């Protein structure tokens, strides 16, 4: 009781003193640094000034440094490093992988939401989940995913929804539609469960709202400049921490319901028609409900927000690059002439579309920043000294903007930078995963990378074959925001037009 009273008094003291310090600093600015740093409060003023464009601002700071590594000074002496140096990224993600786990700080911040799920786990817990999940991403599973789950969701839900939008000429939020599509897909392939969130009527989905709000609140906690404050609010059960607890409770109850239904299904049937990811975990002998709930929440996060974010920016970029759209349409037509238009092999052969998606994710990566923690003192290849316990983030958003890597036209959407043309056809020329770590790299490289590309290419072909996607307000540039995964602020309002056969 005494400890809680002391902590409460300390919390109130800091809360009252901090504004006074800031007022003093505002009257006595230090003009010598782009990210002005002061005693005690660090670069708090510049951080707050750029809080609405945090990802872009950090990117600017990184690119302005000779080594592409930038140290941000937060209040109370806390430092965080950011890098866009490919050699550093390889050092962190591969060469010294075991020195850069998620770390205790990362896990503490996300534990309420993700628990011990694969995205918040290290060591044996992470290895176990990755080994089990890897079976879900073999060639047979990927083919089945495209030819059953994605194709049925596309033909039965996505295309009819867009057809209704085209006939009404009303503006619709494509970002929301793609999130619904991706959510249905991940639930069906990972859990054998169909939530049917993508319906032509686009009903309001309470879970999606709660999930987005929880992500935003967790992101605020993750980027907190004074972590002690959110920890006190959590302990006291007040403010945004109270809201977060309630929303996470709803999300986890949804995940537990899926888990219980699958357990009952497994109990009633000796063998299931489809061996989904959830069935594998429940049959592995590790059927603790809280742990399996962690797994479910992590895969919802991965499947719902990443591919939908990539496709949202992809369609926006296509709207102002008709020459790219025409080349994709040509590729779609060639695929139909050589196949039935919906097969796994056709999607795999869409080389130009693959390049266009890579280019879209270079400019607007679904996960713009990824963070690790140093277990021991270290020195990065660029000479940066890293102390034990330091949080260090590699920054795919900034890495897609490095002129030395991508050339002086880095700001242009140009799929050709990923292609070679020979013998009358395109060949894809990829980048190493440490220069382009959109899907992570090293031992933690994204297991769902191939599945994501297959899904995105199938969706792109299915939509573009029949529809034109036009921004509702062509003169308004969307705003890139990120709560762990990137989004367009306010959604992507579009008008859908029937195209006819390409």
XYZ file of C-alpha atoms in Angstrom:
502
model
C 0.000 0.000 0.000
C 2.845 2.362 0.908
C 4.602 1.558 -2.387
C 1.437 2.367 -4.349
C 1.001 5.682 -2.507
C 4.619 6.611 -3.164
C 4.322 5.699 -6.846
C 1.133 7.741 -7.135
C 2.797 10.792 -5.570
C 5.814 10.394 -7.867
C 3.518 10.104 -10.871
C 1.661 13.295 -9.914
C 4.915 15.158 -9.206
C 6.387 14.323 -12.618
C 3.092 15.146 -14.331
C 3.045 18.616 -12.738
C 6.757 19.380 -13.102
C 7.131 18.348 -16.711
C 5.063 21.205 -18.235
C 7.104 23.747 -16.243
C 10.334 22.353 -17.672
C 8.914 22.555 -21.179
C 7.802 26.163 -20.731
C 11.341 27.058 -19.670
C 12.824 25.294 -22.697
C 10.413 26.954 -25.110
C 11.632 30.314 -23.827
C 15.271 29.204 -24.078
C 15.575 27.164 -27.289
C 18.772 25.558 -28.520
C 19.017 26.217 -32.280
C 22.084 24.062 -32.929
C 20.412 20.735 -33.720
C 17.670 19.502 -36.040
C 16.487 17.271 -33.175
C 17.173 19.710 -30.338
C 18.393 17.911 -27.225
C 18.134 19.297 -23.676
C 19.117 18.017 -20.238
C 16.507 15.777 -18.579
C 13.862 16.038 -21.324
C 16.031 15.098 -24.326
C 14.467 15.929 -27.699
C 10.921 15.992 -26.373
C 9.994 19.265 -28.078
C 11.005 18.041 -31.534
C 9.357 14.682 -30.867
C 6.068 16.336 -29.959
C 6.289 18.710 -32.887
C 6.523 15.714 -35.230
C 4.211 13.309 -33.414
C 1.714 13.285 -36.309
C 4.454 12.331 -38.784
C 6.718 10.303 -36.523
C 7.726 7.728 -39.134
C 8.512 10.353 -41.771
C 10.435 12.561 -39.349
C 12.629 9.723 -38.054
C 13.246 8.753 -41.686
C 14.401 12.305 -42.456
C 16.760 12.228 -39.474
C 18.231 8.859 -40.457
C 18.823 9.845 -44.083
C 20.478 13.102 -43.018
C 23.248 11.211 -41.180
C 26.391 9.957 -42.996
C 26.078 6.425 -41.572
C 22.271 6.195 -41.904
C 22.095 5.650 -38.142
C 20.413 8.111 -35.821
C 20.147 8.210 -32.011
C 17.002 9.742 -30.554
C 17.312 11.223 -27.068
C 14.115 10.756 -25.100
C 13.430 12.192 -21.626
C 15.282 11.047 -18.517
C 18.367 9.892 -20.420
C 16.588 7.183 -22.413
C 17.980 6.630 -25.920
C 16.739 4.740 -28.937
C 18.721 4.038 -32.093
C 17.316 3.923 -35.626
C 19.161 2.654 -38.672
C 18.661 2.339 -42.428
C 22.160 0.964 -43.009
C 21.866 -2.433 -44.739
C 25.114 -3.688 -43.159
C 23.738 -2.852 -39.713
C 20.455 -4.572 -40.526
C 22.268 -7.761 -41.563
C 24.360 -7.558 -38.394
C 21.216 -7.286 -36.234
C 18.931 -9.717 -38.046
C 21.438 -12.397 -39.034
C 25.115 -12.197 -38.060
C 24.433 -11.311 -34.400
C 20.820 -12.494 -34.268
C 20.996 -13.823 -30.708
C 22.284 -10.517 -29.366
C 19.211 -8.709 -30.686
C 16.014 -10.374 -29.450
C 12.727 -8.566 -29.002
C 13.860 -8.003 -25.439
C 12.154 -7.518 -22.093
C 11.077 -3.924 -22.777
C 9.347 -4.844 -26.036
C 7.640 -7.862 -24.489
C 6.459 -5.864 -21.471
C 4.877 -3.200 -23.649
C 3.016 -5.707 -25.824
C 2.378 -8.472 -23.299
C -1.196 -7.381 -22.532
C -2.079 -7.589 -26.218
C 0.126 -10.287 -27.765
C 1.178 -12.256 -24.691
C 3.707 -14.933 -25.678
C 2.576 -15.024 -29.311
C 5.174 -15.396 -32.046
C 5.592 -11.647 -32.622
C 6.301 -11.006 -28.955
C 8.346 -14.111 -28.150
C 12.042 -14.948 -27.992
C 14.034 -18.120 -27.428
C 12.380 -21.542 -27.236
C 8.842 -20.131 -27.194
C 9.475 -18.379 -30.505
C 11.214 -21.448 -32.001
C 8.324 -23.734 -31.094
C 5.713 -21.477 -32.692
C 7.770 -20.870 -35.798
C 8.413 -24.573 -36.331
C 4.726 -25.439 -36.050
C 3.603 -22.506 -38.209
C 6.125 -23.300 -40.960
C 4.108 -26.384 -41.972
C 1.235 -24.098 -42.958
C 3.298 -22.370 -45.648
C 4.456 -25.258 -47.846
C 3.669 -25.379 -51.577
C 0.609 -27.609 -51.156
C -0.896 -25.297 -48.540
C -0.135 -22.202 -50.613
C -1.791 -23.689 -53.703
C -4.871 -24.613 -51.679
C -4.917 -21.128 -50.145
C -5.048 -19.453 -53.558
C -7.379 -21.872 -55.316
C -9.927 -22.207 -52.513
C -9.795 -19.522 -49.836
C -8.651 -16.498 -51.860
C -10.583 -17.337 -55.027
C -13.856 -17.961 -53.196
C -13.508 -14.821 -51.095
C -12.726 -12.883 -54.261
C -15.551 -14.205 -56.428
C -18.229 -14.531 -53.741
C -17.575 -11.382 -51.713
C -14.998 -8.883 -52.963
C -16.092 -8.672 -56.608
C -19.832 -8.484 -55.767
C -19.121 -5.769 -53.199
C -17.207 -3.701 -55.753
C -19.866 -4.365 -58.417
C -22.515 -2.867 -56.144
C -20.270 0.136 -55.520
C -19.802 0.556 -59.289
C -23.534 0.397 -60.014
C -24.344 2.953 -57.319
C -21.433 5.268 -58.213
C -21.059 5.869 -54.465
C -17.635 6.356 -52.901
C -16.447 3.439 -50.754
C -13.484 2.991 -48.430
C -11.198 0.551 -50.238
C -8.892 0.313 -47.236
C -11.767 -0.958 -45.098
C -12.898 -3.405 -47.803
C -9.387 -4.827 -48.178
C -9.013 -5.188 -44.404
C -12.293 -7.128 -44.278
C -11.094 -9.320 -47.149
C -7.750 -10.012 -45.470
C -9.391 -10.720 -42.112
C -11.725 -13.317 -43.615
C -8.747 -14.886 -45.420
C -6.481 -15.212 -42.384
C -9.286 -16.583 -40.213
C -10.167 -19.232 -42.798
C -6.618 -20.369 -43.563
C -5.214 -20.110 -40.019
C -8.204 -21.059 -37.857
C -10.649 -22.817 -40.182
C -13.164 -20.146 -39.164
C -15.141 -17.837 -41.460
C -16.134 -14.543 -39.798
C -17.808 -13.328 -43.044
C -16.838 -9.706 -42.395
C -16.729 -8.818 -46.082
C -20.329 -8.670 -47.216
C -21.796 -6.417 -49.957
C -23.740 -4.473 -47.320
C -20.456 -3.650 -45.506
C -22.016 -3.987 -42.029
C -20.297 -2.220 -39.181
C -17.940 -4.661 -37.511
C -17.437 -3.920 -33.834
C -14.412 -6.213 -33.540
C -12.558 -4.336 -36.293
C -13.191 -1.008 -34.554
C -12.011 -2.380 -31.208
C -8.935 -3.956 -32.820
C -7.925 -0.665 -34.481
C -8.437 1.284 -31.266
C -6.376 -1.221 -29.286
C -3.554 -1.029 -31.849
C -3.555 2.756 -31.604
C -3.408 2.694 -27.805
C -0.649 0.059 -27.779
C 1.281 2.142 -30.314
C 1.019 5.171 -28.014
C 2.395 3.060 -25.185
C 5.211 1.789 -27.408
C 6.208 5.330 -28.402
C 5.762 6.822 -24.949
C 8.483 9.301 -24.085
C 8.147 8.612 -20.363
C 7.288 4.897 -19.990
C 6.840 5.305 -16.241
C 3.645 7.277 -16.889
C 1.788 4.566 -18.811
C 2.938 1.963 -16.297
C 1.475 4.036 -13.466
C -1.778 4.513 -15.359
C -1.954 0.756 -15.930
C -1.331 0.075 -12.250
C -4.001 2.592 -11.250
C -6.413 1.469 -13.968
C -7.063 4.975 -15.274
C -7.101 6.909 -18.557
C -6.070 5.275 -21.793
C -4.655 2.267 -19.971
C -8.136 1.521 -18.659
C -9.498 1.810 -22.208
C -6.764 -0.458 -23.502
C -7.457 -3.135 -20.894
C -11.143 -3.177 -21.861
C -10.465 -3.372 -25.599
C -7.781 -6.042 -25.258
C -10.229 -8.006 -23.119
C -12.773 -7.968 -25.958
C -10.155 -9.025 -28.521
C -8.877 -11.872 -26.413
C -12.391 -13.073 -25.662
C -13.025 -13.235 -29.430
C -9.810 -15.254 -29.858
C -10.746 -17.557 -26.976
C -14.135 -18.204 -28.541
C -12.450 -19.314 -31.777
C -10.108 -21.535 -29.761
C -12.910 -23.168 -27.764
C -14.938 -23.861 -30.903
C -11.905 -25.464 -32.555
C -11.221 -27.591 -29.450
C -14.785 -28.841 -29.540
C -14.499 -29.573 -33.244
C -11.313 -31.562 -32.664
C -12.954 -33.469 -29.824
C -15.937 -34.456 -31.974
C -13.962 -35.436 -35.063
C -10.988 -37.761 -35.155
C -9.776 -36.076 -38.356
C -10.642 -32.735 -39.910
C -11.040 -32.018 -43.599
C -8.654 -29.082 -43.311
C -5.600 -29.017 -41.058
C -5.414 -25.338 -40.207
C -2.781 -23.594 -38.102
C -4.921 -23.502 -34.973
C -5.536 -27.254 -35.177
C -1.777 -27.823 -35.348
C -1.188 -25.820 -32.179
C -4.021 -27.506 -30.301
C -2.784 -30.954 -31.392
C 0.828 -30.214 -30.457
C 0.261 -30.933 -26.781
C 0.499 -27.250 -25.857
C -3.185 -26.431 -25.545
C -3.059 -23.889 -22.727
C -5.904 -21.508 -23.560
C -4.020 -18.293 -22.827
C -1.055 -19.353 -24.946
C -3.212 -20.423 -27.889
C -5.124 -17.143 -27.566
C -1.788 -15.317 -27.909
C -1.140 -17.259 -31.121
C -4.557 -16.389 -32.548
C -4.220 -12.659 -31.819
C -0.751 -12.536 -33.405
C -1.932 -14.162 -36.619
C -4.966 -11.885 -36.826
C -2.603 -8.918 -36.586
C -0.295 -10.335 -39.264
C -2.976 -11.406 -41.712
C -5.426 -8.545 -41.402
C -3.292 -5.436 -41.559
C -0.176 -6.119 -43.617
C -1.466 -7.263 -47.016
C -4.416 -4.872 -46.859
C -2.040 -1.959 -46.184
C 0.209 -2.931 -49.083
C -2.742 -3.264 -51.484
C -4.262 0.042 -50.387
C -1.110 1.972 -51.298
C -0.658 -0.140 -54.438
C -4.066 0.878 -55.806
C -3.486 4.513 -54.912
C -0.173 4.527 -56.776
C -1.752 2.829 -59.814
C -4.377 5.575 -60.010
C -1.677 8.108 -60.939
C 0.443 5.755 -63.062
C -1.749 4.530 -65.932
C 1.254 3.107 -67.783
C 1.874 0.692 -64.899
C -1.787 -0.276 -64.786
C -1.773 -0.962 -68.537
C 1.247 -3.250 -68.212
C -0.435 -5.163 -65.379
C -3.590 -5.538 -67.495
C -1.468 -6.878 -70.325
C 0.050 -9.420 -67.961
C -3.408 -10.440 -66.678
C -4.624 -10.968 -70.238
C -1.594 -13.086 -71.116
C -2.216 -15.197 -68.024
C -5.826 -15.813 -69.024
C -4.836 -16.839 -72.514
C -2.350 -19.400 -71.206
C -4.461 -20.678 -68.311
C -7.957 -20.545 -66.827
C -7.331 -17.181 -65.147
C -7.557 -18.320 -61.545
C -4.855 -20.871 -60.888
C -1.929 -20.865 -58.540
C 0.467 -21.100 -61.496
C -1.024 -18.054 -63.204
C -0.602 -15.962 -60.072
C 2.958 -17.179 -59.601
C 3.815 -16.066 -63.150
C 2.683 -12.429 -62.660
C 6.209 -11.015 -62.644
C 5.412 -7.392 -63.501
C 2.637 -7.237 -60.905
C 5.050 -8.710 -58.366
C 7.516 -5.916 -59.165
C 4.805 -3.253 -58.854
C 3.841 -4.578 -55.422
C 7.480 -4.588 -54.304
C 7.820 -1.006 -55.477
C 4.664 0.040 -53.630
C 5.982 -1.552 -50.431
C 9.374 0.099 -50.898
C 7.669 3.488 -50.708
C 4.960 2.535 -48.207
C 6.041 -0.539 -46.214
C 3.234 -2.202 -44.222
C 5.530 -2.313 -41.166
C 7.667 0.844 -41.340
C 9.759 0.241 -38.206
C 10.855 -2.916 -36.362
C 12.555 -2.881 -32.977
C 15.052 -5.121 -31.185
C 16.966 -4.846 -27.917
C 20.687 -5.423 -27.372
C 21.429 -8.249 -24.924
C 25.122 -7.270 -24.665
C 27.355 -4.337 -25.561
C 28.151 -4.315 -29.270
C 29.545 -2.243 -32.139
C 27.616 -2.034 -35.421
C 29.425 -2.291 -38.791
C 29.154 1.490 -39.242
C 31.025 2.032 -35.953
C 28.014 2.889 -33.803
C 28.473 1.739 -30.201
C 25.450 -0.084 -28.772
C 25.129 -0.499 -25.020
C 23.404 -3.446 -23.384
C 19.647 -2.850 -23.100
C 19.515 -0.271 -25.909
C 16.451 -0.425 -28.125
C 17.514 -0.338 -31.766
C 15.107 -0.146 -34.680
C 15.704 -0.762 -38.341
C 13.535 1.437 -40.525
C 12.177 -0.018 -43.819
C 10.402 3.260 -44.593
C 13.714 5.144 -44.544
C 15.542 2.317 -46.312
C 13.249 2.703 -49.309
C 14.352 6.323 -49.597
C 18.147 5.967 -49.581
C 19.412 7.606 -52.772
C 22.670 5.623 -52.839
C 20.640 2.419 -53.040
C 17.653 3.370 -55.198
C 19.103 6.214 -57.254
C 18.141 9.870 -57.647
C 14.639 8.836 -58.774
C 13.945 7.005 -55.494
C 10.761 9.039 -54.950
C 9.221 7.761 -58.203
C 6.954 4.738 -58.376
C 8.862 2.730 -60.990
C 8.363 -1.065 -61.053
C 10.999 -1.352 -63.784
C 13.732 -0.954 -61.167
C 12.874 -4.542 -60.153
C 12.847 -5.994 -63.683
C 14.922 -7.044 -66.650
C 13.398 -7.549 -70.089
C 14.866 -10.323 -72.226
C 13.474 -12.744 -74.776
C 10.185 -10.903 -74.937
C 9.356 -11.330 -71.251
C 10.072 -9.804 -67.878
C 12.408 -11.316 -65.304
C 12.231 -10.254 -61.670
C 15.446 -8.926 -60.118
C 15.091 -8.893 -56.358
C 17.080 -7.082 -53.680
C 18.735 -8.779 -50.761
C 16.485 -8.829 -47.676
C 18.823 -6.601 -45.667
C 18.551 -3.781 -48.203
C 14.802 -4.382 -48.502
C 13.667 -5.833 -45.144
C 9.941 -5.332 -45.728
C 9.407 -8.983 -44.726
C 12.144 -8.951 -42.078
C 15.243 -11.083 -42.768
C 17.451 -13.713 -41.202
C 15.978 -16.389 -38.878
C 12.831 -14.299 -38.266
C 12.046 -13.653 -41.943
C 8.290 -13.610 -42.463
C 6.890 -17.120 -42.894
C 3.910 -15.737 -44.778
C 5.879 -13.838 -47.419
C 4.975 -16.144 -50.318
C 1.381 -16.384 -49.152
C 1.141 -12.603 -48.964
C 2.415 -12.123 -52.513
C 0.070 -14.787 -53.874
C -2.892 -13.181 -52.137
C -1.987 -9.664 -53.264
C -1.419 -10.666 -56.886
C -4.661 -12.619 -57.001
C -6.577 -9.648 -55.572
C -4.883 -7.206 -57.953
C -5.749 -9.392 -60.943
C -9.309 -10.022 -59.774
C -10.050 -6.340 -59.247
C -8.202 -4.818 -62.211
C -9.565 -7.362 -64.686
C -13.077 -6.016 -64.097
C -12.833 -2.589 -62.450
C -11.109 0.765 -62.511
C -10.271 2.125 -59.080
C -10.363 5.934 -58.948
C -9.660 8.103 -55.888
C -12.802 9.963 -54.844
C -10.712 13.123 -54.422
C -7.860 13.043 -56.905
C -6.236 16.274 -55.730
C -5.924 15.124 -52.117
C -2.785 13.143 -51.242
C -3.376 10.488 -48.555
C -1.549 10.714 -45.234
C 0.668 7.791 -44.196
C 0.165 6.862 -40.543
C 1.304 3.858 -38.545
C 0.129 1.977 -35.485
C 2.623 -0.895 -35.907
C 1.229 -1.357 -39.410
C 0.727 1.455 -41.878
C -2.589 2.896 -42.988
C -4.050 5.810 -44.867
C -5.384 8.285 -42.349
C -9.148 8.411 -42.697
C -9.212 5.498 -45.170
C -8.977 5.416 -48.972
C -12.223 6.656 -50.490
C -12.590 5.535 -54.106
C -15.137 5.264 -56.888
C -15.372 1.962 -58.716
C -16.038 1.776 -62.450
C -16.787 -1.317 -64.515
C -13.999 -1.904 -66.994
C -15.227 -4.764 -69.140
C -12.857 -7.351 -70.483
C -9.228 -6.157 -70.849
